[in-house]
Amino acid sequence: MPHSNSQKKHVPNRDELTAVNDDGSRYIIHPADTKGRFTVSRRLVAYVLVLVYAALPWIEIGGYPALFLDTNAMRFHFLGMTFGSQDLWLAFFLISGLGFGLFYVTALLGRIWCGWACPQTVFLEHVYRRVERWIEGDAVKRRKLDAAGWGFERIWKRGLKHALFAFLSLALAHMFMAYFVSVPGLWEMMHEAPAENWKIFVFVFAYAAALYFNFAWFREQLCIVICPYGRLQSALIDEHSMVIGYDEKRGEPRGKAKTADVGDCIDCNKCVQVCPTGIDIRQGLQMECIGCSACIDACDSVMDKLKRPRGLIRYDSMEGLEGRKTKYVRPRMILYTVLLLVGASVLLFSIRGVGDATITAWRAPGSSYYVDAEVVRNQFMVRVSNTKNQAATYSLELDSAQEAISVRGIDQSFEISSNGNVVRPVVVLVDKADFQGPFSMTVRVLDDEGETLMKRPVEFIGPSLSLLK
């Protein structure tokens, strides 16, 4: 993989992209490794997230994986709950709720999502870069390897690294596909010829290629160039939001450790060397900052050696960094909290409405109604779907305030297989002498114990009463 690091020392500038040299070429960032409380915590969080991502397709709940997006059958299984295509409207509440939840967390805690839980950060910093550091060494050695010619050492190290990157990318792509075809289904496909499932085969390798390109070369460019989240932070946060910042009052003016009348910052540039996007946090809050806290641990380690208090770089609000009090309860957060609770309540209420069966009813093809010598007849089609993960027995009932009606098609119970459906014709007849105009009815689906699971209204219609005389 070619590199284009300039031989000139790269100086971060808050008004320019850190990953671009003065001549427009790509500056390859090699962040130094760091140790500290936040690094350990972030790594633990990352490994838990990776473990959850890998384990969900394997964990079986109610006969299906804990998360299984069965697009072939249009069934979505989540922690024992099954949703059909008719429940797709719930995705609006889920997606909008996740988006708003991210905005809420950003307003309160800044870009903690980017630094701690974003898949880009989790896999790049805690998987791919761990492999890179294991093979090529620390940041200094990696930069020397970049500057060296294509000798034996560079060839075998880069070859091994990219081979492992390709393997990891294929593994992640197969994990992702398991969410849609299940682990047994994926395993079966892997034992068949690629031509048997060529669409899946092409998708997995194309997705793996995209992952490889991203994590092997594109890296921080995804956050800086493509992801809009950093550009939105100016609208999402305020002066009381938690961010990572440099205490300028305490740190300036910079100077050597033993120099009198200087601040605590000794200008060692450790905070710059460990930054995965290459910025200098001392220049203030910047779009490229992903809130990863690496600079905090690097600075704290220096302060420990100098026997000075930690926190020269720390999690704090802009107000806190200026020495003023941070307000966690403020109008913006009150409004966001109310809206988030309302949205969560609506989603929970909507999910509760998803029962063990669904019912839809529509007028049968043909004429809207039929009239013969004795009766007015309406014909409907009723579909009952079993949303449970096992077969179940159901029956239908029709309620109406209209007297003297007869119904055909709901006199017998019927069994529906797991996540299957049945369509049944229902015929409603009213004597011509008793028909007094259109009226409403309700079709109910009942379980084997006679409990109503769901109901749908239908309308009985007929000709003008004057035509029946």
mmCIF file of C-alpha atoms in Angstrom, residues 85-87 89 350 353-355 357-363 380-385 387 395-400 426 428 439-446 452-460:
data_model
loop_
_atom_site.group_PDB
_atom_site.id
_atom_site.type_symbol
_atom_site.label_atom_id
_atom_site.label_comp_id
_atom_site.label_asym_id
_atom_site.label_seq_id
_atom_site.Cartn_x
_atom_site.Cartn_y
_atom_site.Cartn_z
ATOM 1 C CA SER A 85 -43.529 -7.034 6.888
ATOM 2 C CA GLN A 86 -46.804 -5.564 8.132
ATOM 3 C CA ASP A 87 -44.885 -4.258 11.164
ATOM 4 C CA TRP A 89 -43.889 0.922 10.098
ATOM 5 C CA SER A 350 -46.578 0.285 19.466
ATOM 6 C CA GLY A 353 -49.664 -3.812 19.988
ATOM 7 C CA VAL A 354 -47.756 -6.448 18.026
ATOM 8 C CA GLY A 355 -49.476 -9.615 19.234
ATOM 9 C CA ALA A 357 -51.333 -12.836 15.263
ATOM 10 C CA THR A 358 -52.229 -10.159 12.753
ATOM 11 C CA ILE A 359 -55.331 -9.849 10.643
ATOM 12 C CA THR A 360 -56.080 -7.946 7.449
ATOM 13 C CA ALA A 361 -59.385 -7.885 5.606
ATOM 14 C CA TRP A 362 -60.344 -6.593 2.180
ATOM 15 C CA ARG A 363 -63.248 -6.860 -0.198
ATOM 16 C CA PHE A 380 -64.395 -10.512 1.917
ATOM 17 C CA MET A 381 -60.943 -12.042 2.050
ATOM 18 C CA VAL A 382 -59.371 -12.302 5.506
ATOM 19 C CA ARG A 383 -55.680 -12.988 6.001
ATOM 20 C CA VAL A 384 -54.491 -14.209 9.410
ATOM 21 C CA SER A 385 -50.743 -14.309 10.067
ATOM 22 C CA THR A 387 -46.330 -14.164 14.297
ATOM 23 C CA SER A 395 -60.628 -18.991 14.665
ATOM 24 C CA LEU A 396 -62.597 -16.027 13.321
ATOM 25 C CA GLU A 397 -65.613 -14.172 14.670
ATOM 26 C CA LEU A 398 -67.686 -11.385 13.162
ATOM 27 C CA ASP A 399 -69.491 -8.787 15.310
ATOM 28 C CA SER A 400 -72.170 -6.392 14.120
ATOM 29 C CA VAL A 426 -65.800 -14.740 4.467
ATOM 30 C CA VAL A 428 -71.879 -12.067 4.843
ATOM 31 C CA PHE A 439 -73.394 -0.862 8.375
ATOM 32 C CA SER A 440 -70.089 -1.577 10.111
ATOM 33 C CA MET A 441 -68.801 -4.959 11.236
ATOM 34 C CA THR A 442 -65.698 -6.166 13.068
ATOM 35 C CA VAL A 443 -63.736 -9.287 12.195
ATOM 36 C CA ARG A 444 -61.854 -10.716 15.154
ATOM 37 C CA VAL A 445 -59.165 -13.400 15.262
ATOM 38 C CA LEU A 446 -59.211 -15.602 18.382
ATOM 39 C CA THR A 452 -59.253 -11.966 20.972
ATOM 40 C CA LEU A 453 -55.799 -11.295 19.530
ATOM 41 C CA MET A 454 -56.612 -8.609 16.967
ATOM 42 C CA LYS A 455 -59.565 -7.163 15.103
ATOM 43 C CA ARG A 456 -60.270 -5.254 11.917
ATOM 44 C CA PRO A 457 -63.338 -3.236 10.871
ATOM 45 C CA VAL A 458 -65.117 -3.963 7.578
ATOM 46 C CA GLU A 459 -68.109 -2.267 5.963
ATOM 47 C CA PHE A 460 -71.184 -4.028 4.589
#
